[in-house]
């Protein structure tokens, strides 16, 4: 009989919260392996005993047969002493002084749980919080690692006997599924058309053993309005309460009401997506007259009825991430015309939680599912705060008593140049864990941008980008930034000793940075954009990168946003741009496109009769009229001059409407003179566009198309000059302007025809949502 051998095996990567220990146990049974497995911080540690042949097969299968939601890192295998174990066991988790932690994002509801959800014979039939090791919440309920039930917000839901048996059975799908629950022992729904009932315990009420000192909600350690502890269920469970709450919510939706529904990472505002009155009411209450609203569909069949799709996109939208994907609307769709006025695409997503699956199934049609927040703020997570702050928006609330530890909004993707590309990271896609090309000298926290904020924690060769936080214009947004920054450091057991920030002195997080007492490293905005892109394509050593966006502070203290750089991270050279113009009213131009239109007219000596004369006088004297070269502001001006949008109700409305018009028309590119300025920077002159944009004898769509094609040609002209100057063939496109599919695909076609290799972001958002990671990459190379 072959002699027994022993191996000590360690796996890092994403191995916690994804059913990896039960998988190891079953694999050990299959291959007659003895020993044990346990969690150690973010890794899985295995002691395996068997014949050398058995151990070889077992070690290989740990990677080749790993659970679908896992992402195990390289295997570390070492010979060790034999313990002569008689069986294979799962041990309690152990803490370690060396952290190699990988925090799992929230998971969707898997096919097995969905089948049980709809099976009348199953004890979890229609239970809104069904989950297993293959699915369910993770990031939004973990309070500490290792990932065990006492370290989650489910710690106060003691398991019933049936759930305990499943939890302890290594052959069960719910073996060590930490959020496991059922109608007898788990969370429940509550329908509330009125203020939150009194008597729900708060975080302060339950603080004590098992809840760490750093585990505070967004309101601070003395919060009394954050319901975190459940009311014990009556004998036999509260399934009837759940059914009554669901029925009330569905009935209200059918009556055209707006319901605030607590999900996995926060609240949604739901209403009937085919009901014009309901959608218009939601827009009026939320003061959101035009910003597109996302639509949740029951399944792929329902999706096909409202948008044009492909098998590949259907696979992506149904992936575990369950993202919002922007897709072309069908002309025969039954959706309300108020969902995305002036646009041709609809943001679509499928249900990602059992609660959403039940709501969509019972309602029987598409539902608006927009973030439950105040404009620009992070999504709301606590019952009491949602009931208070959304009371003017929602007719009723569908709460539940499973606490959300931190917010996670929905991720958003758009198909550009043939593949879905991230516009926003969120529930299911973040924390996004990335690998740095070289090791950082010290742990650092990058604070990103003022708009579309996310933060990035980096140490060693690792970087973690947070989910979307929002715009930093409100105290709640800044509080959430501080909470997420603290949570990432605590959970990953890394303390940043340096902050990395944008050079703009007016960003909302500047006070947080100052109060931290940490040393600051400042990064130019567009260098960060360029470096985030360059990281994705490490084989490219020399770049021509176009960084086009709304505005970002430039090295000459003007507002850049139409820049081209040559070089690589840490050594970008400003090589090309647009003719600068002065923006009357400064920041106001972002929401009032007519101001950018007036600026272009005044710069070229023309009148702008739609602009007030006092503003012209102030502009003429250089008062509150900062210089800018931003292509985003050129898009605003074009939208206003074409009559598409003179006042924007949300960021980017003018450019988005202009793109939608251009996509349906043919246009003619107008050559834009390209010359070098005294500093050697190539600059295109936008002035030849003005007669075409203001020519009302041509359809607005034709003018919009001409504008897009002209900018694509200008980009090619700059790239051609820079290639002749440097010999560089690789072109990158980054910055918020390149969320525009029409512009990107027109530029891409021209560049490829001219022999360039062109690169677009694939993993990190092209807009400011990816800026924090770009700041880390740029800092790493300086």
XYZ file of C-alpha atoms in Angstrom:
782
model
C 0.000 0.000 0.000
C 1.508 3.400 -0.991
C 2.818 5.432 1.925
C 0.705 8.370 3.026
C 2.123 11.802 2.215
C 1.056 15.250 3.399
C 0.901 18.648 1.746
C 0.243 22.138 3.071
C -1.691 24.024 0.374
C -2.547 27.726 0.346
C -4.766 29.505 -2.177
C -5.211 33.261 -2.332
C -7.420 35.215 -4.698
C -11.201 35.267 -4.477
C -11.806 32.185 -2.354
C -14.008 33.450 0.470
C -17.733 33.905 0.207
C -17.949 31.785 -2.934
C -18.401 28.277 -1.504
C -14.735 27.357 -1.757
C -14.348 25.430 1.513
C -17.379 23.203 0.789
C -15.950 22.655 -2.690
C -12.608 21.586 -1.157
C -14.430 19.245 1.214
C -16.359 17.531 -1.576
C -13.227 17.303 -3.701
C -11.383 15.673 -0.790
C -14.175 13.109 -0.424
C -14.024 12.373 -4.131
C -10.262 11.731 -4.093
C -10.012 10.034 -0.668
C -8.020 12.893 0.839
C -7.793 13.265 4.631
C -6.992 16.441 6.543
C -8.694 19.809 6.871
C -9.456 23.191 5.275
C -9.934 26.592 6.880
C -10.038 30.305 6.111
C -7.061 32.418 7.123
C -7.847 36.080 6.474
C -8.415 36.230 2.711
C -6.822 32.877 1.878
C -7.821 29.233 2.124
C -5.403 26.911 3.917
C -5.519 23.145 3.352
C -3.773 20.266 5.064
C -4.104 17.297 2.704
C -3.013 13.692 3.268
C -3.080 10.853 0.761
C -0.920 9.013 -1.713
C 1.347 11.179 -3.881
C -0.854 10.396 -6.900
C -4.046 11.354 -5.054
C -2.487 14.584 -3.826
C -1.350 15.505 -7.331
C -4.835 15.031 -8.794
C -6.443 16.837 -5.836
C -4.095 19.835 -6.125
C -4.745 20.185 -9.853
C -8.538 19.978 -9.389
C -8.477 22.807 -6.831
C -7.900 25.186 -9.744
C -9.405 23.362 -12.720
C -12.750 22.639 -11.017
C -13.077 25.738 -8.823
C -16.581 27.204 -8.202
C -17.736 29.608 -10.944
C -17.889 32.686 -8.672
C -14.394 32.087 -7.294
C -11.094 33.410 -8.577
C -8.381 31.390 -6.847
C -4.834 32.655 -7.133
C -1.725 30.549 -7.662
C -1.414 27.390 -5.579
C 1.321 27.272 -2.959
C 2.151 23.653 -2.098
C 4.692 22.501 0.475
C 5.520 19.090 1.929
C 4.640 18.893 5.621
C 4.406 16.452 8.504
C 1.638 13.857 8.379
C -1.030 14.241 11.057
C -2.644 10.876 10.226
C -6.079 12.446 10.062
C -8.944 9.949 9.926
C -11.266 12.146 7.866
C -11.430 15.501 6.125
C -12.877 18.412 8.098
C -13.671 22.087 7.803
C -12.071 23.931 10.702
C -13.015 27.279 12.195
C -11.396 30.255 10.535
C -8.062 31.466 11.857
C -6.629 34.973 11.907
C -3.178 35.723 10.560
C -0.841 38.652 10.971
C -0.234 38.792 7.218
C -3.243 39.865 5.209
C -3.856 38.519 1.701
C -7.518 39.370 1.638
C -9.869 39.298 -1.338
C -13.293 40.775 -0.680
C -16.073 39.258 -2.812
C -18.643 41.483 -4.544
C -22.335 40.778 -4.111
C -23.669 37.847 -6.113
C -26.865 37.411 -8.098
C -29.488 34.790 -7.284
C -28.316 31.524 -8.862
C -30.390 29.131 -10.987
C -30.630 26.535 -8.190
C -32.040 29.058 -5.735
C -34.420 30.425 -8.380
C -35.752 26.933 -8.962
C -36.381 26.514 -5.233
C -37.913 29.988 -5.043
C -40.609 28.910 -7.505
C -41.092 25.358 -6.183
C -44.229 25.122 -3.979
C -42.831 21.975 -2.355
C -39.653 23.706 -1.188
C -39.518 25.177 2.316
C -38.067 28.385 0.851
C -40.836 28.744 -1.713
C -41.193 32.465 -2.484
C -38.797 33.419 0.299
C -37.294 36.798 -0.720
C -33.900 36.155 0.906
C -33.044 32.696 -0.400
C -29.317 32.189 -1.067
C -26.542 29.607 -1.017
C -22.762 29.394 -1.392
C -23.177 30.098 -5.115
C -25.016 33.402 -4.760
C -26.304 36.177 -2.539
C -24.947 39.326 -0.861
C -21.315 39.570 0.191
C -19.688 43.026 0.046
C -22.761 44.804 1.416
C -23.118 42.583 4.502
C -19.528 41.768 5.511
C -18.392 43.661 8.615
C -15.002 41.954 9.004
C -12.926 39.097 7.658
C -12.573 36.102 7.819
C -15.908 35.717 6.090
C -17.953 33.914 8.748
C -21.522 34.560 9.855
C -20.523 36.413 13.062
C -18.623 38.839 10.825
C -21.683 39.733 8.750
C -24.877 41.674 9.309
C -26.634 38.276 9.522
C -25.048 37.601 12.904
C -28.260 38.491 14.736
C -30.384 35.978 12.822
C -29.816 32.676 14.711
C -30.244 29.665 12.463
C -33.243 27.418 12.937
C -32.706 23.656 13.236
C -33.298 22.998 9.531
C -30.915 25.731 8.397
C -28.350 24.612 10.959
C -28.431 21.085 9.508
C -27.865 22.441 5.995
C -25.103 24.732 7.211
C -23.266 21.838 8.858
C -23.763 19.269 6.093
C -20.676 19.220 3.836
C -22.685 17.686 1.014
C -25.344 20.396 1.061
C -25.262 23.417 -1.273
C -25.659 25.652 1.796
C -22.755 24.151 3.719
C -21.156 27.182 5.412
C -23.272 29.597 3.344
C -22.926 32.522 5.728
C -26.073 34.499 4.699
C -28.220 31.324 4.831
C -31.789 31.966 5.966
C -35.350 30.736 5.628
C -38.833 32.027 6.533
C -38.463 30.659 10.064
C -35.180 32.262 11.049
C -34.233 34.860 8.449
C -35.007 38.437 7.414
C -38.483 39.525 6.364
C -40.283 42.205 4.406
C -42.446 45.032 5.675
C -44.709 47.176 3.490
C -45.025 50.690 4.844
C -47.091 53.506 3.389
C -46.399 55.554 6.530
C -43.410 56.459 8.757
C -41.222 53.599 9.977
C -42.703 51.807 12.997
C -41.099 52.541 16.333
C -39.192 49.979 18.333
C -36.753 48.647 15.736
C -33.382 48.344 17.496
C -30.532 50.441 16.160
C -26.817 49.840 15.822
C -26.253 51.423 19.238
C -28.750 49.024 20.792
C -26.891 45.956 19.581
C -23.278 47.153 19.821
C -21.239 44.661 21.745
C -19.431 41.383 21.270
C -19.003 40.503 17.616
C -19.320 44.038 16.330
C -15.915 45.712 16.035
C -15.082 49.223 17.113
C -14.729 50.312 13.506
C -18.056 48.834 12.404
C -20.192 51.934 12.239
C -22.901 52.943 9.868
C -22.699 55.997 7.665
C -24.156 58.182 10.444
C -21.415 57.472 13.005
C -21.065 55.398 16.138
C -24.015 56.939 17.966
C -26.550 56.405 15.226
C -29.976 55.560 16.568
C -31.860 55.539 13.305
C -30.197 52.617 11.523
C -32.279 49.450 12.005
C -29.781 46.609 12.241
C -31.266 44.051 14.575
C -34.282 41.977 13.596
C -37.405 41.444 15.589
C -37.490 37.711 16.472
C -39.948 35.872 14.217
C -42.969 34.139 15.696
C -42.958 30.338 15.813
C -43.294 28.941 12.304
C -41.822 32.024 10.632
C -43.302 35.118 9.003
C -43.831 33.876 5.455
C -47.367 35.229 5.462
C -46.019 38.676 6.336
C -43.711 38.500 3.309
C -46.571 37.522 1.022
C -48.761 40.323 2.325
C -45.962 42.866 1.854
C -45.219 41.634 -1.683
C -48.902 41.678 -2.607
C -49.301 45.218 -1.301
C -46.263 46.428 -3.229
C -47.400 44.791 -6.477
C -50.909 46.176 -6.068
C -49.507 49.669 -5.552
C -47.299 49.335 -8.643
C -50.319 48.279 -10.706
C -52.135 51.378 -9.482
C -49.342 53.532 -10.886
C -47.702 54.220 -7.533
C -43.994 54.729 -6.870
C -42.483 52.269 -4.397
C -39.103 52.531 -2.668
C -37.765 48.976 -2.418
C -34.770 47.947 -0.324
C -32.533 45.617 -2.282
C -29.014 44.231 -1.862
C -26.907 47.402 -1.875
C -29.553 50.041 -1.253
C -32.996 51.267 -2.263
C -34.538 51.451 -5.720
C -37.476 53.582 -6.743
C -39.805 51.343 -8.736
C -42.801 52.126 -10.925
C -44.583 50.710 -13.977
C -42.282 51.317 -16.958
C -45.228 51.312 -19.387
C -47.290 53.863 -17.435
C -46.653 57.399 -18.737
C -48.313 59.005 -15.731
C -46.294 56.986 -13.211
C -42.988 57.714 -14.946
C -43.816 61.411 -15.363
C -44.771 61.611 -11.684
C -41.465 60.032 -10.671
C -39.607 62.564 -12.821
C -41.536 65.481 -11.333
C -41.003 64.363 -7.744
C -37.318 63.616 -8.230
C -36.760 66.856 -10.185
C -35.252 64.699 -12.910
C -36.985 65.855 -16.100
C -34.765 64.090 -18.644
C -32.027 61.890 -17.158
C -32.546 58.327 -18.420
C -34.109 55.768 -16.101
C -33.105 52.100 -15.910
C -35.637 49.364 -16.626
C -35.693 45.965 -14.924
C -37.061 43.065 -16.976
C -38.297 39.691 -15.777
C -36.155 37.639 -18.182
C -34.443 37.557 -21.578
C -37.749 37.128 -23.398
C -39.044 40.348 -21.858
C -35.739 42.041 -22.720
C -36.065 41.119 -26.393
C -39.494 42.740 -26.492
C -38.178 46.219 -25.703
C -34.595 46.431 -27.060
C -32.426 45.042 -29.830
C -29.926 42.542 -28.505
C -27.569 39.721 -29.494
C -26.794 36.312 -27.970
C -23.484 37.658 -26.665
C -25.145 40.644 -24.976
C -27.841 38.428 -23.519
C -25.152 36.251 -21.960
C -23.475 39.341 -20.524
C -26.604 40.922 -19.077
C -27.491 37.564 -17.473
C -23.970 37.097 -16.044
C -23.426 36.943 -12.253
C -22.688 40.671 -12.224
C -26.214 41.408 -13.543
C -25.247 44.888 -14.794
C -27.305 47.646 -16.338
C -26.500 47.572 -20.069
C -27.451 50.354 -22.484
C -29.207 48.788 -25.487
C -31.002 50.203 -28.568
C -34.734 50.590 -27.998
C -37.164 48.809 -30.298
C -39.570 51.036 -32.183
C -42.490 48.796 -31.173
C -41.585 48.775 -27.478
C -44.400 49.253 -24.987
C -42.211 51.341 -22.690
C -43.178 54.862 -21.722
C -41.679 57.561 -23.915
C -40.625 59.353 -20.714
C -37.947 56.786 -19.800
C -35.114 58.198 -21.930
C -36.418 61.284 -23.764
C -34.347 62.240 -26.761
C -32.202 59.118 -26.558
C -32.212 55.875 -28.518
C -30.908 53.524 -25.830
C -32.464 52.080 -22.678
C -30.524 50.966 -19.614
C -31.719 47.409 -18.967
C -31.055 44.913 -16.214
C -32.406 41.574 -15.059
C -33.445 40.762 -11.476
C -30.372 40.031 -9.364
C -31.999 39.225 -6.017
C -34.842 36.846 -5.150
C -36.922 39.834 -4.008
C -36.605 41.446 -7.428
C -37.382 38.125 -9.110
C -40.616 37.836 -7.108
C -41.644 41.433 -7.782
C -41.060 41.138 -11.541
C -42.786 37.758 -11.692
C -45.851 38.936 -9.769
C -46.107 42.304 -11.492
C -45.827 40.755 -14.933
C -44.216 43.674 -16.781
C -41.145 45.917 -16.894
C -40.407 48.195 -13.954
C -38.429 51.399 -13.672
C -35.590 50.662 -11.238
C -33.729 53.879 -10.513
C -31.445 54.535 -7.569
C -33.207 55.423 -4.341
C -31.263 58.555 -3.511
C -31.288 62.300 -3.733
C -29.686 63.586 -6.904
C -25.962 62.811 -7.094
C -25.788 61.231 -3.625
C -24.972 57.592 -2.825
C -27.903 55.215 -2.777
C -29.726 55.084 0.588
C -29.369 51.926 2.699
C -31.095 52.346 6.068
C -34.826 51.876 6.579
C -35.290 54.939 8.751
C -33.295 57.287 6.547
C -34.963 56.032 3.370
C -38.404 56.466 4.923
C -37.528 60.036 5.870
C -35.486 61.209 2.892
C -37.519 59.513 0.173
C -40.955 60.279 1.622
C -41.524 63.051 -0.922
C -40.654 60.682 -3.779
C -42.293 57.365 -2.874
C -45.938 56.540 -2.216
C -44.942 53.516 -0.149
C -41.927 51.505 0.990
C -41.007 47.849 0.815
C -38.422 47.512 3.580
C -36.639 44.477 4.955
C -34.665 43.942 8.146
C -31.430 42.526 6.721
C -28.936 45.352 7.358
C -26.908 46.823 4.513
C -23.472 47.605 5.918
C -22.347 49.813 3.010
C -23.989 51.019 -0.211
C -23.416 49.518 -3.657
C -25.252 51.025 -6.618
C -25.837 49.116 -9.859
C -22.956 48.814 -12.353
C -23.496 50.325 -15.815
C -22.058 49.252 -19.177
C -22.366 50.528 -22.725
C -21.556 48.699 -25.931
C -18.845 50.711 -27.697
C -16.775 49.407 -30.599
C -18.330 45.969 -30.360
C -18.075 45.149 -26.655
C -19.623 46.196 -23.332
C -17.415 48.682 -21.508
C -17.897 49.848 -17.902
C -19.239 53.330 -17.262
C -19.806 52.740 -13.526
C -18.618 50.082 -11.093
C -21.047 48.826 -8.490
C -22.919 45.900 -7.015
C -21.483 42.707 -8.509
C -18.438 44.322 -10.142
C -16.764 46.054 -7.208
C -14.648 46.056 -5.142
C -12.625 45.655 -8.346
C -9.288 44.032 -7.490
C -6.419 44.822 -9.873
C -2.706 44.026 -10.012
C -0.076 46.755 -10.176
C 2.907 46.417 -12.522
C 5.413 47.100 -9.726
C 5.179 47.314 -5.954
C 4.236 50.518 -4.171
C 6.718 51.810 -1.620
C 3.910 52.483 0.871
C 0.136 51.890 1.089
C -1.835 54.707 -0.503
C -5.451 55.767 -0.885
C -6.392 57.590 -4.094
C -9.467 59.802 -3.813
C -10.358 60.089 -7.505
C -12.494 62.890 -8.887
C -15.214 65.202 -7.651
C -17.729 63.738 -10.112
C -18.508 60.023 -10.441
C -16.320 59.465 -7.421
C -14.736 56.179 -6.487
C -11.699 55.594 -4.288
C -8.798 53.201 -4.785
C -6.792 51.534 -2.014
C -3.365 50.336 -3.159
C -0.525 48.501 -1.428
C 2.227 46.210 -2.612
C 1.214 45.077 -6.071
C -2.507 45.244 -5.322
C -5.168 47.888 -5.980
C -8.860 47.817 -5.063
C -11.340 50.212 -6.674
C -14.503 50.890 -4.673
C -18.045 50.840 -6.034
C -19.497 54.104 -7.296
C -19.899 56.716 -4.548
C -21.363 59.657 -6.493
C -20.880 63.393 -6.797
C -19.138 65.040 -3.849
C -21.509 67.990 -3.556
C -23.331 66.918 -0.384
C -22.354 66.049 3.193
C -23.776 62.546 2.755
C -21.562 61.881 -0.254
C -18.497 62.978 1.700
C -19.571 60.864 4.684
C -19.949 57.851 2.389
C -16.512 58.448 0.887
C -15.040 58.469 4.395
C -16.970 55.317 5.336
C -15.937 53.395 2.217
C -12.310 54.502 2.597
C -12.278 53.363 6.240
C -14.055 50.089 5.429
C -11.639 49.149 2.651
C -8.642 49.758 4.897
C -10.161 47.817 7.788
C -11.389 44.874 5.732
C -8.195 44.502 3.736
C -6.149 45.136 6.904
C -4.121 47.855 5.181
C -3.614 51.344 6.566
C -2.839 53.995 3.951
C 0.106 56.199 4.858
C -0.397 58.549 1.895
C -3.315 60.098 0.003
C -3.281 60.633 -3.755
C -5.520 63.449 -4.991
C -6.359 65.481 -8.066
C -4.502 68.770 -8.349
C -7.756 70.746 -8.459
C -7.948 72.593 -5.118
C -11.752 72.772 -5.115
C -12.660 69.071 -5.082
C -15.047 68.114 -2.297
C -12.691 65.700 -0.565
C -9.987 68.324 0.088
C -11.130 68.832 3.686
C -11.162 65.065 4.310
C -7.627 64.908 2.924
C -6.465 67.828 5.056
C -8.049 66.438 8.226
C -6.420 63.032 7.702
C -2.994 64.480 8.454
C -1.468 62.199 5.807
C 1.007 63.426 3.206
C -0.604 64.256 -0.144
C 0.578 63.475 -3.652
C -1.160 65.492 -6.357
C -1.758 64.080 -9.841
C -2.815 65.977 -12.949
C -6.348 64.974 -13.951
C -5.656 63.965 -17.535
C -2.411 62.191 -16.688
C -4.484 59.959 -14.414
C -6.921 59.231 -17.245
C -4.051 58.361 -19.577
C -2.305 56.149 -17.029
C -5.449 54.138 -16.218
C -5.759 53.306 -19.898
C -2.055 52.506 -20.294
C -2.214 49.999 -17.411
C -4.749 47.889 -19.308
C -2.319 47.373 -22.198
C 1.035 46.729 -20.557
C 2.590 45.494 -23.802
C 2.408 49.046 -25.222
C 5.475 51.027 -24.170
C 4.923 54.326 -26.000
C 1.575 56.018 -26.448
C -0.386 58.748 -28.155
C -3.296 59.156 -25.728
C -6.291 61.413 -26.312
C -7.869 62.482 -23.001
C -11.124 64.256 -23.839
C -13.673 65.121 -21.160
C -15.703 67.939 -19.604
C -13.008 69.745 -17.664
C -10.013 68.987 -15.504
C -7.331 71.311 -14.213
C -4.366 71.479 -16.566
C -0.691 72.181 -15.989
C -1.126 75.808 -17.135
C -3.963 76.312 -14.598
C -6.610 76.423 -17.351
C -9.465 73.947 -17.749
C -8.231 71.177 -20.015
C -10.366 68.493 -21.638
C -9.280 68.142 -25.260
C -5.710 66.961 -24.776
C -3.327 64.539 -26.439
C -0.228 63.219 -24.715
C 2.759 61.238 -25.872
C 4.849 58.979 -23.673
C 3.812 56.643 -20.866
C 2.806 56.784 -17.180
C 5.086 59.091 -15.235
C 6.388 60.900 -18.323
C 3.432 62.215 -20.287
C 4.172 65.105 -22.648
C 1.421 67.530 -23.621
C 1.413 67.259 -27.411
C -1.931 68.423 -28.825
C -5.154 70.173 -27.856
C -7.960 72.408 -29.097
C -8.091 76.154 -29.561
C -8.902 77.510 -26.104
C -11.977 79.588 -25.332
C -13.198 81.327 -22.194
C -16.296 79.990 -20.460
C -18.670 82.709 -19.179
C -19.751 81.782 -15.679
C -17.138 79.053 -15.260
C -18.679 75.890 -13.774
C -22.203 76.995 -14.732
C -21.388 76.180 -18.358
C -21.642 72.454 -17.583
C -25.371 72.723 -16.895
C -26.109 75.615 -19.247
C -24.779 74.684 -22.710
C -25.847 78.042 -24.133
C -22.924 79.573 -22.241
C -20.410 77.456 -24.177
C -22.192 78.390 -27.413
C -21.937 82.073 -26.506
C -18.238 81.652 -25.706
C -17.452 80.249 -29.157
C -19.398 83.011 -30.877
C -17.791 85.771 -28.829
C -14.318 84.273 -29.334
C -14.819 84.581 -33.101
C -16.207 88.124 -32.931
C -19.841 87.139 -33.454
C -22.927 88.131 -31.519
C -24.764 85.752 -29.211
C -28.232 87.339 -29.026
C -29.494 84.627 -26.653
C -26.950 85.623 -23.969
C -27.534 88.563 -21.598
C -25.404 91.625 -22.316
C -24.094 91.948 -18.719
C -22.638 88.457 -19.085
C -20.964 89.487 -22.331
C -19.462 92.495 -20.593
C -18.149 90.349 -17.743
C -16.693 87.889 -20.261
C -15.065 90.732 -22.206
C -13.314 91.887 -19.038
C -12.222 88.354 -18.107
C -14.492 88.124 -15.056
C -15.324 84.550 -14.004
C -14.468 83.332 -17.499
C -11.757 80.671 -17.187
C -10.023 79.488 -20.339
C -10.797 75.957 -21.475
C -9.821 73.540 -24.242
C -12.408 70.919 -23.242
C -14.050 68.910 -26.000
C -16.926 68.236 -23.601
C -17.727 71.929 -23.632
C -17.491 71.961 -27.452
C -20.181 69.270 -27.425
C -22.302 71.455 -25.135
C -21.904 74.382 -27.511
C -22.832 72.232 -30.512
C -25.936 70.930 -28.736
C -27.054 74.483 -27.980
C -26.318 75.829 -31.482
C -28.229 72.929 -33.058
C -31.203 73.688 -30.796
C -30.938 70.290 -29.111
C -30.219 71.406 -25.540
C -29.621 74.885 -24.154
C -30.192 74.028 -20.477
C -29.124 70.608 -19.157
C -31.008 68.956 -16.327
C -28.142 66.484 -15.782
C -24.448 66.276 -16.600
C -23.881 65.362 -20.248
C -27.475 65.823 -21.400
C -26.532 68.033 -24.359
C -23.803 65.717 -25.707
C -26.000 62.633 -25.216
C -28.901 64.142 -27.136
C -26.530 65.339 -29.845
C -25.085 61.849 -30.219
C -28.546 60.272 -30.464
C -29.393 62.652 -33.310
C -26.086 62.038 -35.078
C -26.498 58.275 -34.917
C -29.558 58.474 -37.160
C -28.159 60.799 -39.833
C -25.400 61.327 -42.359
C -23.109 64.301 -42.141
C -20.049 65.833 -43.682
C -16.735 66.311 -41.858
C -15.426 69.871 -41.910
C -11.630 70.282 -41.887
C -10.363 72.017 -38.755
C -7.112 73.885 -39.189
C -4.264 72.272 -37.216
C -1.323 74.453 -36.235
C 1.359 74.533 -33.570
C 1.100 77.135 -30.841
C 4.174 78.987 -29.509
C 4.809 76.235 -26.941
C 4.887 73.535 -29.614
C 1.442 72.042 -28.875
C -0.633 71.187 -31.939
C -4.101 72.765 -31.804
C -7.195 72.350 -33.946
C -9.334 75.428 -34.530
C -13.031 74.695 -33.977
C -14.154 77.981 -35.608
C -15.019 76.434 -39.033
C -17.740 74.384 -37.280
C -19.788 77.430 -36.281
C -21.445 78.264 -39.638
C -22.514 74.637 -40.085
C -23.821 74.290 -36.512
C -25.853 77.480 -36.772
C -27.288 76.771 -40.223
C -30.976 76.103 -39.512
C -31.623 75.329 -43.198
C -30.099 71.897 -42.556
C -31.679 69.357 -40.198
C -30.271 69.292 -36.685
C -29.453 65.591 -37.071
C -27.298 66.294 -40.130
C -25.450 69.044 -38.281
C -24.958 66.764 -35.263
C -23.513 64.045 -37.481
C -21.210 66.551 -39.173
C -19.938 67.739 -35.800
C -19.068 64.183 -34.704
C -17.305 63.385 -37.953
C -15.370 66.645 -37.863
C -14.002 65.889 -34.385
C -13.121 62.343 -35.422
C -11.187 63.741 -38.375
C -9.483 66.338 -36.154
C -8.385 63.539 -33.831
C -6.924 61.633 -36.765
C -5.121 64.754 -37.973
C -3.522 65.232 -34.558
C -2.534 61.551 -34.337
C -0.983 61.681 -37.805
C 1.132 64.699 -36.914
C 2.257 63.140 -33.649
C 3.159 59.859 -35.342
C 5.263 61.745 -37.868
C 6.910 63.562 -34.983
C 7.516 60.580 -32.668
C 7.060 57.372 -34.663
C 4.451 56.145 -32.157
C 1.742 53.891 -33.641
C -0.354 53.089 -30.546
C -3.334 55.374 -29.852
C -5.469 55.363 -26.701
C -8.840 57.036 -26.187
C -9.846 57.961 -22.634
C -11.958 60.483 -20.722
C -15.709 60.942 -20.461
C -16.165 62.180 -24.040
C -15.262 58.688 -25.239
C -18.427 57.296 -23.686
C -19.850 58.603 -26.971
C -20.185 55.546 -29.219
C -20.719 57.510 -32.446
C -17.541 59.554 -31.935
C -15.458 56.572 -30.818
C -16.458 54.364 -33.727
C -15.922 57.161 -36.269
C -12.462 57.905 -34.850
C -11.610 54.215 -34.547
C -12.433 53.582 -38.209
C -10.299 56.478 -39.380
C -7.363 55.620 -37.127
C -7.306 51.953 -38.106
C -7.533 52.809 -41.796
C -4.505 55.066 -41.284
C -2.535 52.194 -39.758
C -2.786 53.010 -36.052
C -3.443 50.425 -33.353
C -6.240 51.776 -31.156
C -6.984 50.943 -27.529
C -10.084 51.653 -25.434
C -10.580 50.865 -21.724
C -12.129 47.461 -21.034
C -11.920 46.921 -17.255
C -11.688 50.425 -15.748
C -14.334 53.046 -16.607
C -13.275 55.523 -19.278
C -14.789 58.432 -17.336
C -13.956 59.883 -13.925
C -15.138 56.673 -12.231
C -11.747 55.216 -13.185
C -9.697 58.242 -12.164
C -8.709 56.976 -8.694
C -7.017 53.931 -10.191
C -5.302 56.102 -12.791
C -3.980 58.286 -9.977
C -2.363 55.221 -8.411
C -0.723 54.179 -11.685
C 0.591 57.677 -12.360
C 1.877 57.996 -8.769
C 3.587 54.622 -9.094
C 5.666 55.891 -12.009
C 6.589 59.335 -10.649
